Tab-separated table of C-alpha atoms in Angstrom:
chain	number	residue	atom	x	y	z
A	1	UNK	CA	0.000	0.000	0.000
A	2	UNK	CA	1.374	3.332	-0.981
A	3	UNK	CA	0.346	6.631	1.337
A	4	UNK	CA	1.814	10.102	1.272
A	5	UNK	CA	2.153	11.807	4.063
A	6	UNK	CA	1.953	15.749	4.022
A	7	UNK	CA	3.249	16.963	7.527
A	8	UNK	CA	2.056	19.996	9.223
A	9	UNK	CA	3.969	22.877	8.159
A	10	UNK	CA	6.460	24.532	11.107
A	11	UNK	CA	6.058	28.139	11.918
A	12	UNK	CA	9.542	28.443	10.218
A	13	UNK	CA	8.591	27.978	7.321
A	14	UNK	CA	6.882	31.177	6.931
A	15	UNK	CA	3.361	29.929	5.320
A	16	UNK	CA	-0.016	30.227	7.091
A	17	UNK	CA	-1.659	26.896	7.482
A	18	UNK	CA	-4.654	28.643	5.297
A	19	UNK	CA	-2.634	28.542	2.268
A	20	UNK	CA	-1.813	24.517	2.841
A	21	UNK	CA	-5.147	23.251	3.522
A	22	UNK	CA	-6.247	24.816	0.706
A	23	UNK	CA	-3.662	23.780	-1.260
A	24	UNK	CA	-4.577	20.339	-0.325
A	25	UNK	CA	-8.661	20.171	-1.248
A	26	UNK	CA	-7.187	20.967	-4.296
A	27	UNK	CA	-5.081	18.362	-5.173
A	28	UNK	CA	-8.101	16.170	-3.665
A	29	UNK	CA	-10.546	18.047	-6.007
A	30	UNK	CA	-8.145	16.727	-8.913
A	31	UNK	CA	-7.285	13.074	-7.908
A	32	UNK	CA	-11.256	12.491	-7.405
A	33	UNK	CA	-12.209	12.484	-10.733
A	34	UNK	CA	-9.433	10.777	-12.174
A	35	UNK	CA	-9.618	8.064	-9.585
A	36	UNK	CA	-13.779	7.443	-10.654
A	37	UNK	CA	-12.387	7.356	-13.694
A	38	UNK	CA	-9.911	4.657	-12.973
A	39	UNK	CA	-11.942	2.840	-11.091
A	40	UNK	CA	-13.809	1.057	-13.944
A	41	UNK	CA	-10.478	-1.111	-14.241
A	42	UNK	CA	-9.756	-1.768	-11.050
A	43	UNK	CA	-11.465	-4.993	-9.628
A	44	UNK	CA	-12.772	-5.516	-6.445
A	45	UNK	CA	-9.832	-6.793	-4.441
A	46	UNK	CA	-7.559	-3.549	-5.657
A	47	UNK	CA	-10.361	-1.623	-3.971
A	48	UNK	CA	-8.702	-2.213	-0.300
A	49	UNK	CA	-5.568	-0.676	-1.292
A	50	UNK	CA	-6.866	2.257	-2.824
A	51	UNK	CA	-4.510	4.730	-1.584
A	52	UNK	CA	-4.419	7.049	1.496
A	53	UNK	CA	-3.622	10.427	1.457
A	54	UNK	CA	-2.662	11.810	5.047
A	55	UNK	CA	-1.395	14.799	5.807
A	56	UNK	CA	-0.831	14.821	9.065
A	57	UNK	CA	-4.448	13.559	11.147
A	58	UNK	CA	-6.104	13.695	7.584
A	59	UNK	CA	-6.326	10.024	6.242
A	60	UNK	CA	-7.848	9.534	2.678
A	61	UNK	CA	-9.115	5.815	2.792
A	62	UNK	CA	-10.188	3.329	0.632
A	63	UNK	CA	-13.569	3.076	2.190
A	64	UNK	CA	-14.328	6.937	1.558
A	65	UNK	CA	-13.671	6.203	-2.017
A	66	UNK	CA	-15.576	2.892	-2.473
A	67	UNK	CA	-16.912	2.440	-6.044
A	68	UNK	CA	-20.175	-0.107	-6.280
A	69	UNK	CA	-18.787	-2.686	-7.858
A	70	UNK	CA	-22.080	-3.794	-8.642
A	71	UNK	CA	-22.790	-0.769	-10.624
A	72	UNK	CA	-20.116	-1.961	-12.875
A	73	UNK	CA	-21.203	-5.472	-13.358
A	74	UNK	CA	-24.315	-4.381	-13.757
A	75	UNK	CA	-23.045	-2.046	-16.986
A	76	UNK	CA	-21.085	-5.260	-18.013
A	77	UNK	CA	-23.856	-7.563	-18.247
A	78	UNK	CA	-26.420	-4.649	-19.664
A	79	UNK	CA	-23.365	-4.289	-22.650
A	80	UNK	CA	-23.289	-8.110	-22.810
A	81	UNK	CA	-26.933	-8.434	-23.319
A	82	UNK	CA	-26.950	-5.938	-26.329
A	83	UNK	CA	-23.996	-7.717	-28.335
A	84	UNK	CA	-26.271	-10.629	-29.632
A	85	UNK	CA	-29.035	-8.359	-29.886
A	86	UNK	CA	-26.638	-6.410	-32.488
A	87	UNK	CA	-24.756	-9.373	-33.884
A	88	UNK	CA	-28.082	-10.172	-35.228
A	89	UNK	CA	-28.802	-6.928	-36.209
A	90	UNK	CA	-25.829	-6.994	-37.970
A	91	UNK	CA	-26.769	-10.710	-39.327
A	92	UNK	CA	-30.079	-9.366	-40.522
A	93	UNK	CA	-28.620	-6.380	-42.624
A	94	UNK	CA	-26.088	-8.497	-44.036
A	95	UNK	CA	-28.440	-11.124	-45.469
A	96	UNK	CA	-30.544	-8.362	-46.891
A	97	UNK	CA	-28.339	-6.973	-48.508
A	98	UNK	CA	-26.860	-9.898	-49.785
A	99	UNK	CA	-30.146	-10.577	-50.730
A	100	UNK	CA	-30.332	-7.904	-52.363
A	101	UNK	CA	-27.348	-8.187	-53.660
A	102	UNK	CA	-28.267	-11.788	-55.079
A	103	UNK	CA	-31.501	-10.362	-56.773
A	104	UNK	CA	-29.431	-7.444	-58.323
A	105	UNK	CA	-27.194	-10.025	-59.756
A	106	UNK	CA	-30.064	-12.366	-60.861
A	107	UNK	CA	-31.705	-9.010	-62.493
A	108	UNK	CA	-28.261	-8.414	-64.365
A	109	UNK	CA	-27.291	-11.828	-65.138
A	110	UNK	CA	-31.132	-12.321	-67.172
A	111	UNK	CA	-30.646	-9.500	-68.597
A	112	UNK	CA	-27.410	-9.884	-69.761
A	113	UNK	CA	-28.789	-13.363	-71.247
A	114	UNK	CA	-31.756	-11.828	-72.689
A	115	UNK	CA	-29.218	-9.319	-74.385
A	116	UNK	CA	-27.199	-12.381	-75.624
A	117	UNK	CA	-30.146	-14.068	-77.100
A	118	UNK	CA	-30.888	-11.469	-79.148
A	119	UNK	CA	-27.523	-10.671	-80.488
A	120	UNK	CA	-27.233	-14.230	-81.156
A	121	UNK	CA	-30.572	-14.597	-82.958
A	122	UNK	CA	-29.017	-11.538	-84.936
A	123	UNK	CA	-26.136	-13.105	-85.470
A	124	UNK	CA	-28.193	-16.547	-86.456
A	125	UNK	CA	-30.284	-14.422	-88.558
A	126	UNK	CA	-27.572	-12.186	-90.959
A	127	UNK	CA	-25.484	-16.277	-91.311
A	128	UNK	CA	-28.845	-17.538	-92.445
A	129	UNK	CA	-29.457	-14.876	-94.898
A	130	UNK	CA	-25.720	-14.975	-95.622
A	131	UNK	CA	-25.916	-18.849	-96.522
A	132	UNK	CA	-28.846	-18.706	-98.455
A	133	UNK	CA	-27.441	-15.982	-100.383
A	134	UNK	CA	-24.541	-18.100	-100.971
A	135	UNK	CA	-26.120	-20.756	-101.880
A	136	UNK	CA	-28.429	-19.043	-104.188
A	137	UNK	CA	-24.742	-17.566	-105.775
A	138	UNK	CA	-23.381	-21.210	-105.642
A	139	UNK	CA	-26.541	-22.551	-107.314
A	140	UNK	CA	-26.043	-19.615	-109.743
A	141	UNK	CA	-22.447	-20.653	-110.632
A	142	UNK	CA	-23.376	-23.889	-110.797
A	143	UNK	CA	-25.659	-23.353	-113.769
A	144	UNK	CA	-23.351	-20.893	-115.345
A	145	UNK	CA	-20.552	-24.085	-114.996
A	146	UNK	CA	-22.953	-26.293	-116.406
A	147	UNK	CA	-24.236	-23.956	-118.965
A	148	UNK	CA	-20.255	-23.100	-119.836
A	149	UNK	CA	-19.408	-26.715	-119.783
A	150	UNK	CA	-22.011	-27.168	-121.878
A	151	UNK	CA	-21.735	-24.216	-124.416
A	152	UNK	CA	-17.753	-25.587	-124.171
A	153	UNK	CA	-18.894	-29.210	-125.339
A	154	UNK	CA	-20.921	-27.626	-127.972
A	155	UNK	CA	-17.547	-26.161	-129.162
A	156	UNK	CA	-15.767	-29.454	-128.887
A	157	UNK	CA	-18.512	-31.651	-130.173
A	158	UNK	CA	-16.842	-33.102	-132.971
A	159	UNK	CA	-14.963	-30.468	-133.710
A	160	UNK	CA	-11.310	-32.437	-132.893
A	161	UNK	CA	-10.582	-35.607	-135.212
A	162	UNK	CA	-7.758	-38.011	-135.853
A	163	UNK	CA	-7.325	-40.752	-138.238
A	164	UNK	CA	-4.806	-43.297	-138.057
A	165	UNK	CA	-3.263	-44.923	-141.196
A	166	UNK	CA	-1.526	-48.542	-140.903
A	167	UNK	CA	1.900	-47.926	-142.659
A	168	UNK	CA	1.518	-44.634	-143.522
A	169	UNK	CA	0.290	-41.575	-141.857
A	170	UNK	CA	-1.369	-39.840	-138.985
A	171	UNK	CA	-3.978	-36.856	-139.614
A	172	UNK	CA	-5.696	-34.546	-137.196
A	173	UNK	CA	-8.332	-32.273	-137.772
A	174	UNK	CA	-9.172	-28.868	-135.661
A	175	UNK	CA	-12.001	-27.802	-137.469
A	176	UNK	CA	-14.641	-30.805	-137.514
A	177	UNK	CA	-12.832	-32.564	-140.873
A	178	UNK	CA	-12.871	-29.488	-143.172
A	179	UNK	CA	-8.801	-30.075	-143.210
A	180	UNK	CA	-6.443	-32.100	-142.060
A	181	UNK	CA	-2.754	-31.826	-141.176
A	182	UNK	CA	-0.132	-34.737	-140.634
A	183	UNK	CA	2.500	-32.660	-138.228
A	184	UNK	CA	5.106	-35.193	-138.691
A	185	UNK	CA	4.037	-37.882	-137.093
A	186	UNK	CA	4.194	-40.472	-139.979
A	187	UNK	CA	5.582	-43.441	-141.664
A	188	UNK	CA	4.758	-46.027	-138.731
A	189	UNK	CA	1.867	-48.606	-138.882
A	190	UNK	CA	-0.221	-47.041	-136.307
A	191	UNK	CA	-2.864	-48.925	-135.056
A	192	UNK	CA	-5.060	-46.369	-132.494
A	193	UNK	CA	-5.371	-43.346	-131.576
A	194	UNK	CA	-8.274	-41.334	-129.022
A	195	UNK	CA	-8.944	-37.728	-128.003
A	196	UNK	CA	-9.997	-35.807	-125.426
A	197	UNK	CA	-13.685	-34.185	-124.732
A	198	UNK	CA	-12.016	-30.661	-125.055
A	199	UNK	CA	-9.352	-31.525	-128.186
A	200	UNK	CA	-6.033	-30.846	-126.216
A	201	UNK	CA	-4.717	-34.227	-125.764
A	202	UNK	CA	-4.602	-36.527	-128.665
A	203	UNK	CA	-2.705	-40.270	-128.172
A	204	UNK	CA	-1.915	-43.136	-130.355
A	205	UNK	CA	0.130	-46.215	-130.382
A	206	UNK	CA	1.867	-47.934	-133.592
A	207	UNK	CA	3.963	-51.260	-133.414
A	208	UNK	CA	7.622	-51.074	-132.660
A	209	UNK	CA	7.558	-47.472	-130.807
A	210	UNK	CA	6.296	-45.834	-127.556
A	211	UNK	CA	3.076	-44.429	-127.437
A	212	UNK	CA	2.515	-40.762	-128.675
A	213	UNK	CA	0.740	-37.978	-127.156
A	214	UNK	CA	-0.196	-34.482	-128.004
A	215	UNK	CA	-0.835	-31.770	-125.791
A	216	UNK	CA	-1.426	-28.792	-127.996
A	217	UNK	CA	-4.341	-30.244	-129.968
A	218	UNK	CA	-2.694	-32.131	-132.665
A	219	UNK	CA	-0.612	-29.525	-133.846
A	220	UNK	CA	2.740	-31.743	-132.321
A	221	UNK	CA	3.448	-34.954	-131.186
A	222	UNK	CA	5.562	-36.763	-128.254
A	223	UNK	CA	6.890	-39.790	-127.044
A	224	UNK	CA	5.649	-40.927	-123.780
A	225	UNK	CA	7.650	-42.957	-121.440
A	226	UNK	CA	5.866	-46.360	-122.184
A	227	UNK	CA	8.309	-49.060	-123.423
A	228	UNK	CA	9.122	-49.899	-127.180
A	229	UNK	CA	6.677	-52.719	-127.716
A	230	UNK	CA	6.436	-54.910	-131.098
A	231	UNK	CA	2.660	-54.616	-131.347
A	232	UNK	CA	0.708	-51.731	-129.618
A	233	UNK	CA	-2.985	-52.650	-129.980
A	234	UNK	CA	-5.072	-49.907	-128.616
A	235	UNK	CA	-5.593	-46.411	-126.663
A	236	UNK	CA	-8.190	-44.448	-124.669
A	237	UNK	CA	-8.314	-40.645	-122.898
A	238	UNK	CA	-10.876	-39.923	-120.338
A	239	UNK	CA	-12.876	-36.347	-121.517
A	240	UNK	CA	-10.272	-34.266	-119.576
A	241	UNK	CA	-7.480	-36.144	-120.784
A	242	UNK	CA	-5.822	-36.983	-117.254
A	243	UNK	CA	-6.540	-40.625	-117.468
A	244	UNK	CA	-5.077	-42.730	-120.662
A	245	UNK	CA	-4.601	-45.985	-121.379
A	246	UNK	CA	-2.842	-47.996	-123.810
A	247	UNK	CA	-2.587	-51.871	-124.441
A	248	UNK	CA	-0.554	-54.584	-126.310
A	249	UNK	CA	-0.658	-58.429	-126.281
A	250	UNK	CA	1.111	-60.337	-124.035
A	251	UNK	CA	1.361	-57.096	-121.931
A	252	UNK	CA	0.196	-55.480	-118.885
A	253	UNK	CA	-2.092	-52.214	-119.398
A	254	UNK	CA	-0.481	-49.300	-118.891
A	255	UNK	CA	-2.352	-46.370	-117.228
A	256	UNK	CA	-1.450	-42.986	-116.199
A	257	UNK	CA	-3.197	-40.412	-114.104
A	258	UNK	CA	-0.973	-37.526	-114.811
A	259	UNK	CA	-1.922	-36.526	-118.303
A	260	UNK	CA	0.710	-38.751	-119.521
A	261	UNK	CA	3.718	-37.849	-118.164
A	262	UNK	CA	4.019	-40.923	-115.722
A	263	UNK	CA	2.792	-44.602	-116.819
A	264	UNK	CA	2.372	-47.425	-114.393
A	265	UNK	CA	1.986	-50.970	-115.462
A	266	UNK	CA	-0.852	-53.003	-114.019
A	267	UNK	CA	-2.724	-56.518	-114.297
A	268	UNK	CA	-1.170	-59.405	-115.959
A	269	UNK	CA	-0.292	-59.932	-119.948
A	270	UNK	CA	-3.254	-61.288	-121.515
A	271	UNK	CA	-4.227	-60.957	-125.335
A	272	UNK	CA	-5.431	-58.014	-124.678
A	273	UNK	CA	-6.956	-56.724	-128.149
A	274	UNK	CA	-9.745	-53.422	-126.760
A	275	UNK	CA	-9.655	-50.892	-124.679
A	276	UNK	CA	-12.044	-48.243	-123.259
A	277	UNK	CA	-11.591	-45.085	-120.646
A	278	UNK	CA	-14.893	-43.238	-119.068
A	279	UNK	CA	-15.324	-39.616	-119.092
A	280	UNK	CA	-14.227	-39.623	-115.456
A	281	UNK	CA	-11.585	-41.820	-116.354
A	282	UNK	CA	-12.831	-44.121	-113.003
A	283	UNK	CA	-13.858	-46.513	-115.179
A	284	UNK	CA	-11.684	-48.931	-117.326
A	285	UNK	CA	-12.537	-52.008	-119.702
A	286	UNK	CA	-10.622	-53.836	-121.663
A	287	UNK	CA	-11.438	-56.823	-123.940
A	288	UNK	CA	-9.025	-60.082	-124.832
A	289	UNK	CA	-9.160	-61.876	-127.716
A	290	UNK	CA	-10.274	-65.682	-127.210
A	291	UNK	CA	-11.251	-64.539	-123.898
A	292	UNK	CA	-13.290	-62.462	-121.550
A	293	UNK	CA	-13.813	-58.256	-120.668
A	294	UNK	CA	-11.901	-57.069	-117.795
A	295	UNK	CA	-13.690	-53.875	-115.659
A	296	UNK	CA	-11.624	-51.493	-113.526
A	297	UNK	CA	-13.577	-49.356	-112.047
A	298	UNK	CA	-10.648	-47.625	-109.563
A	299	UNK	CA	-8.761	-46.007	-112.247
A	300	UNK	CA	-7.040	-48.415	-113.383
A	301	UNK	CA	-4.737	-49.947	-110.303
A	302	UNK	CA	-6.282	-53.184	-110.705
A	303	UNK	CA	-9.003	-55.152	-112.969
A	304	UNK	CA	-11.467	-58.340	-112.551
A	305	UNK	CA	-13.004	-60.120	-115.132
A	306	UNK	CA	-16.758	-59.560	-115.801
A	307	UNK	CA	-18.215	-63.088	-115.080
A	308	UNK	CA	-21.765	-62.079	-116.644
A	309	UNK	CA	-19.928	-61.951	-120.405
A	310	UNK	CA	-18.496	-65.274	-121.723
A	311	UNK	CA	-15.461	-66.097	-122.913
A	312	UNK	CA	-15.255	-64.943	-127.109
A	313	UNK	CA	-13.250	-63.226	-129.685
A	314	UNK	CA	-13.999	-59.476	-127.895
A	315	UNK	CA	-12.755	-57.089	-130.530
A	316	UNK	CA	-14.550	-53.569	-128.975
A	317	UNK	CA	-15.355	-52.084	-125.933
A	318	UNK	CA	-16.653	-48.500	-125.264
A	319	UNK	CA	-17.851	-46.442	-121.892
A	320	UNK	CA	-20.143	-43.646	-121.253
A	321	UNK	CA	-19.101	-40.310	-119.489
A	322	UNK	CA	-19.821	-41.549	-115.926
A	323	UNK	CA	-19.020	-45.368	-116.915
A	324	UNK	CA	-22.875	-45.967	-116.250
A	325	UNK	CA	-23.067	-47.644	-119.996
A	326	UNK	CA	-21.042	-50.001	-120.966
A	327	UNK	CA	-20.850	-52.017	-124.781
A	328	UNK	CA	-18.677	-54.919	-126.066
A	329	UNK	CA	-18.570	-56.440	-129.525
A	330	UNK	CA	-17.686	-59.783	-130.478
A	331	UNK	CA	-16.404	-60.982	-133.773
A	332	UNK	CA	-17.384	-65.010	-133.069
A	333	UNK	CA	-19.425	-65.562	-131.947
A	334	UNK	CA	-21.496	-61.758	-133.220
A	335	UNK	CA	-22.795	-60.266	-130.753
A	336	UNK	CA	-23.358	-56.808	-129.166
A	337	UNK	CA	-23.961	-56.343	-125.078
A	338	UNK	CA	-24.622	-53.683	-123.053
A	339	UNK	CA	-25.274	-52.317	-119.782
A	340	UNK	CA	-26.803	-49.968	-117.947
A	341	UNK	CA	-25.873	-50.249	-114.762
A	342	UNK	CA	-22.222	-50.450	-114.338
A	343	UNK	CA	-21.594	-53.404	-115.406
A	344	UNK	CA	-23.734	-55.657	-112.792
A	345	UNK	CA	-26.475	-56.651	-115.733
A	346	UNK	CA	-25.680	-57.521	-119.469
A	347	UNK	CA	-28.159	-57.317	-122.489
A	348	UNK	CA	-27.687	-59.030	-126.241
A	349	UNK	CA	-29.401	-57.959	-128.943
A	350	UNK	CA	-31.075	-60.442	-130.881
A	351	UNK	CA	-31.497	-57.702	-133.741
A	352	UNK	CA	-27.108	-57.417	-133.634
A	353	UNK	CA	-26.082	-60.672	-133.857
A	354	UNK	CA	-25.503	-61.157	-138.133
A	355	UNK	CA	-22.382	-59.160	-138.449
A	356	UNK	CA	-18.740	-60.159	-137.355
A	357	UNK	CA	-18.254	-56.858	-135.202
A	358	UNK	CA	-14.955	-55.398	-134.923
A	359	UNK	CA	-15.667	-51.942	-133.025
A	360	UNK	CA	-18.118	-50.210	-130.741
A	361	UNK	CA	-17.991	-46.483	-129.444
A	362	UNK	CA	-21.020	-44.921	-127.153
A	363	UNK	CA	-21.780	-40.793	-126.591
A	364	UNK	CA	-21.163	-39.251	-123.178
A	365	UNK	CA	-24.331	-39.758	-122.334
A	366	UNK	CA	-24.819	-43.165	-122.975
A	367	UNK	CA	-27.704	-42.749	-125.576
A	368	UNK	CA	-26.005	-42.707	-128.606
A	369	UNK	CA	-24.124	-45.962	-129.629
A	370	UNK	CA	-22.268	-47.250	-133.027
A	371	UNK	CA	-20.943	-50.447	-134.158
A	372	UNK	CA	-18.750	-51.270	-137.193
A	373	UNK	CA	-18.305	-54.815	-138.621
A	374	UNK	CA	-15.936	-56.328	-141.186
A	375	UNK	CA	-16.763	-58.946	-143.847
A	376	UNK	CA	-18.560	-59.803	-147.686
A	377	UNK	CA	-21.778	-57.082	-146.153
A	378	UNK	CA	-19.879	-55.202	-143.501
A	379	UNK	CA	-22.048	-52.307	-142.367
A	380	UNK	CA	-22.293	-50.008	-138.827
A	381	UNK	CA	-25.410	-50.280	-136.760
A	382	UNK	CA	-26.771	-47.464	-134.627
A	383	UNK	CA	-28.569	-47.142	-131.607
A	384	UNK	CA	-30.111	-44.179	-130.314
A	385	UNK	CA	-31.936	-45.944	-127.078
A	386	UNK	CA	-28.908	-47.095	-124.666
A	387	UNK	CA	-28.581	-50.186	-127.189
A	388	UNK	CA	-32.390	-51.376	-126.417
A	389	UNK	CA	-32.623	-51.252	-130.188
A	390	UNK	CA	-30.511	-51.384	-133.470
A	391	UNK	CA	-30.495	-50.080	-136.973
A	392	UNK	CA	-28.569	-50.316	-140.024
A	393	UNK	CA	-26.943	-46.928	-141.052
A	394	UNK	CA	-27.517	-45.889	-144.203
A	395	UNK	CA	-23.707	-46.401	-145.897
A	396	UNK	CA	-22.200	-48.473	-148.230
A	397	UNK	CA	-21.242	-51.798	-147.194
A	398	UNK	CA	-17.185	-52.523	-146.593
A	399	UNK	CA	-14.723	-53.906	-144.005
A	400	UNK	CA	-15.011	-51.256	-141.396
A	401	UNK	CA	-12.180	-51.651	-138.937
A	402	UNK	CA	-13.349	-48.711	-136.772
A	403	UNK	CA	-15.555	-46.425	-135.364
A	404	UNK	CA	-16.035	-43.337	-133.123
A	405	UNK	CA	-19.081	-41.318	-131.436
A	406	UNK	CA	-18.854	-37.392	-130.418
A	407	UNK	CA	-20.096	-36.533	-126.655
A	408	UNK	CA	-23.033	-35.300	-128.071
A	409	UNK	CA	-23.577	-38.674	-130.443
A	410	UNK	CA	-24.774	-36.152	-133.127
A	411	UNK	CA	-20.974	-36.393	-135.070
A	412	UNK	CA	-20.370	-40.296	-136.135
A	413	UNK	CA	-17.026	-41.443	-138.345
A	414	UNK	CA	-16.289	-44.887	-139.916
A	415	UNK	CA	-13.733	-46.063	-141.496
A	416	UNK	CA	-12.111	-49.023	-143.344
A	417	UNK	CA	-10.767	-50.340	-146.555
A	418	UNK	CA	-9.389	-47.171	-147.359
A	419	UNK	CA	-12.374	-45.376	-147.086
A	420	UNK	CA	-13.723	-42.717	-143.933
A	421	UNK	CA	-17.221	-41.777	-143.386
A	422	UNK	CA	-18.514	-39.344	-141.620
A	423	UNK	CA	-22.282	-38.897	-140.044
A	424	UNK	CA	-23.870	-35.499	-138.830
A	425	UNK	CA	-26.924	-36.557	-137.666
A	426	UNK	CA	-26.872	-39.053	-134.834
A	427	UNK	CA	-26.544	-41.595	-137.250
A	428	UNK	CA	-29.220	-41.171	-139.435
A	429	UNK	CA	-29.547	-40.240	-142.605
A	430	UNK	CA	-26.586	-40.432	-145.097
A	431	UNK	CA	-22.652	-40.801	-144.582
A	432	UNK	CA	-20.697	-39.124	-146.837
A	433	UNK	CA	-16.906	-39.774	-147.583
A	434	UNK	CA	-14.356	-37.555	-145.773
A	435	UNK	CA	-10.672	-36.652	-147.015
A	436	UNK	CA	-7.760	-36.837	-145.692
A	437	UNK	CA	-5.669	-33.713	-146.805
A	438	UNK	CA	-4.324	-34.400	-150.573
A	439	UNK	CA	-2.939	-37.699	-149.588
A	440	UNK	CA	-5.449	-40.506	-151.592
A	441	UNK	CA	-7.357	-42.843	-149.714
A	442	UNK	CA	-5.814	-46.179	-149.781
A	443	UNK	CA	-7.814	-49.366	-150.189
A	444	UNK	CA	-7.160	-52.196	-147.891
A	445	UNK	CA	-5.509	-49.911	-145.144
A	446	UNK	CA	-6.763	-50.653	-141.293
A	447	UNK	CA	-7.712	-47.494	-139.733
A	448	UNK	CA	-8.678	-45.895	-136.498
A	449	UNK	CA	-10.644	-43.173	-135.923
A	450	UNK	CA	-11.379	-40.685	-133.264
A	451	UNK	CA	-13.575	-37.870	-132.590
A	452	UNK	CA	-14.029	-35.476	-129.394
């Protein structure tokens, strides 16, 4: 415990007791308030040694200064009682304005999707009208491609012919057989040739040296890197002239998808003694003599015999555009099939079976058909049905060796013995002779014939 003492002043020290006891209830008048003020810290044991102030016979004591403790407990607890009360309070407001909060948020997010909906049905909306647009442009092109592919076939329609001469020469025409021009490419028994749809590519084989091909419509002539071969039979050009094809006895068939500049042999040497290419060039048949027809229909990497068609003396074959109709010809025994579908179905002709047939050739669409046949009354026969039915054309009767159909099967040639005839009218009506520049048709020659 801790007391201050203040002692009576002596008379020597020269100040009137007056002036200390006031002195004193004023330093009491200031420790009062700060000790009530204090006292709200101090617990109840501390209250004993509150301390004493006693000058001289003056004691301050604890007991004249006792605070109610009670009081303060009472404070404590009242405080107490109110922080739940306000924690909830507090509770409450947050909630509700989380709440709120949440429903703000709810508000925003909808409307945010709402906005999104719409800009996406926009957005839904201009693509829609942006695809039908474009497909009413690619519908439009497509008929202006069509339309130009036609108008271009028009063009092309016969216009581009070739006529091979065994022994002697090779002639090309640019301007539907109103001249012809031999650029050089002569004085080799050639025994096929074939064109394009379009003109550009002409090919044709002669024994005893590669194929040749020409790439600038006839006008020049190259040798292609098959081999040297004694006896070159036969050669086709799909309508774009990417796919050829070129045969020989004893050989495999040689095909190339690169316009020519590559060759690849395939199958197995057989007599092969026909051969066909579709417009697509997917499509492939070849024919062996004293034997069956062989159908690629993958380009030619591989072929299968057709086990519908017998085994004969196959001297033609021939393929629509797509490859949909197929013919073959047979010298012995004489017949003419065809199909419609691909290959899966063959039909003979009853009406086709008199003539030893040596050639068949079919338009791009598969309506037009012509056969030529050797012998004492060789003739052609024409269909103009998809081969239901068969007429004799209206031409003088020789050994016809070959024959060729335009795309449009309105342009027809023959040829044989010497002699080429040529058809304007889908076969009917009358063939008249066509030249071959100033050199004199040669009686007894074998020929082949092409037209684009």
């Amino acid at each position: 415990r801790t007391v201050m003492s203040i002692s009576r002043a002596s008379p020597r020290s020269g100040l009137p007791l007056a002036v200390l006891v006031c002195a004193w209830f004023s330093i009491v008048a200031l420790l009062v308030p700060a000790v009530a003020g204090l006292s709200s810290y101090i617990q109840q044991d501390d209250l004993d040694n509150m301390l004493i102030l006693s000058p001289s016979n003056i004691t301050l004591s604890a007991a004249s200064i006792t605070l109610n403790n009670n009081n303060i407990l009472d404070t404590i607890k009242a405080v107490r009682s109110t922080i739940p009360a306000s924690i909830t309070n507090v509770q409450s407001n947050l909630m509700y304005m989380l709440s709120s909060a949440q429903a703000v948020s709810a508000e925003q997010l909808s409307s945010a999707q709402a906005s999104l909906l719409v800009q996406l049905s926009t957005v839904q909306a201009t693509f829609s009208t942006s695809q039908a647009s474009l497909g009413t442009q690619l519908s439009s092109q497509s008929v202006t491609i069509a339309q130009l592919q036609s108008d271009l076939s028009s063009v092309t329609d016969g216009r581009y012919r070739a006529i091979a001469i065994s022994n002697s020469f090779l002639y090309s025409s640019t301007d539907s057989g109103g001249s012809w021009a031999s650029p050089g490419a002569n004085n080799f028994s050639w025994t096929g040739v074939s064109v394009s749809s379009s003109g550009r590519y002409f090919l044709a084989c002669a024994s005893g040296i590669p194929v040749r091909l020409s790439s600038d419509y006839g006008l020049s002539w190259a040798i292609t890197a098959t081999p040297v071969i004694a006896q070159w039979r036969a050669v086709a050009v799909s309508s774009s002239g990417m796919y050829q094809a070129a045969i020989a006895p004893g050989w495999p068939i040689y095909v190339t998808s690169s316009f020519g500049a590559a060759w690849t042999p395939t199958g197995v040497g057989l007599a092969w003694n026909a051969i066909a290419v579709s417009g697509t060039g997917q499509y492939m048949l070849a024919a062996v003599t004293s034997g069956g027809v062989y159908l690629s229909s993958s380009y030619g990497a591989s072929f299968a015999p057709l086990t519908a068609l017998p085994t004969a003396s196959w001297t033609g074959v021939a393929l629509s555009g797509s490859g949909a109709v197929m013919a073959a010809v047979t010298r012995s025994p004489s017949e003419i099939v065809v199909s419609t579908d691909f290959g899966q179905t063959w039909t003979r002709n009853a009406s086709a079976s008199s003539f030893p047939w040596t050639a068949i050739d079919v338009s791009a669409n598969g309506v037009y058909l012509a056969a030529s046949a050797d012998g004492v009354t060789g003739s052609v026969a024409v269909s103009s049905n998809s081969g239901s039915s068969w007429r004799l054309a209206s031409i003088v009767s020789q050994q016809f060796a070959s024959v060729s159909v335009s795309q449009s099967g309105r342009y027809m040639l023959a040829t044989g013995d010497g002699v080429t005839y040529a058809n304007n009218r889908f076969g009917s009506g009358t063939w008249s002779v066509t030249g071959v520049g100033d050199v004199p048709q040669v009686s007894g020659s074998t020929y082949a014939v092409a037209l684009s």
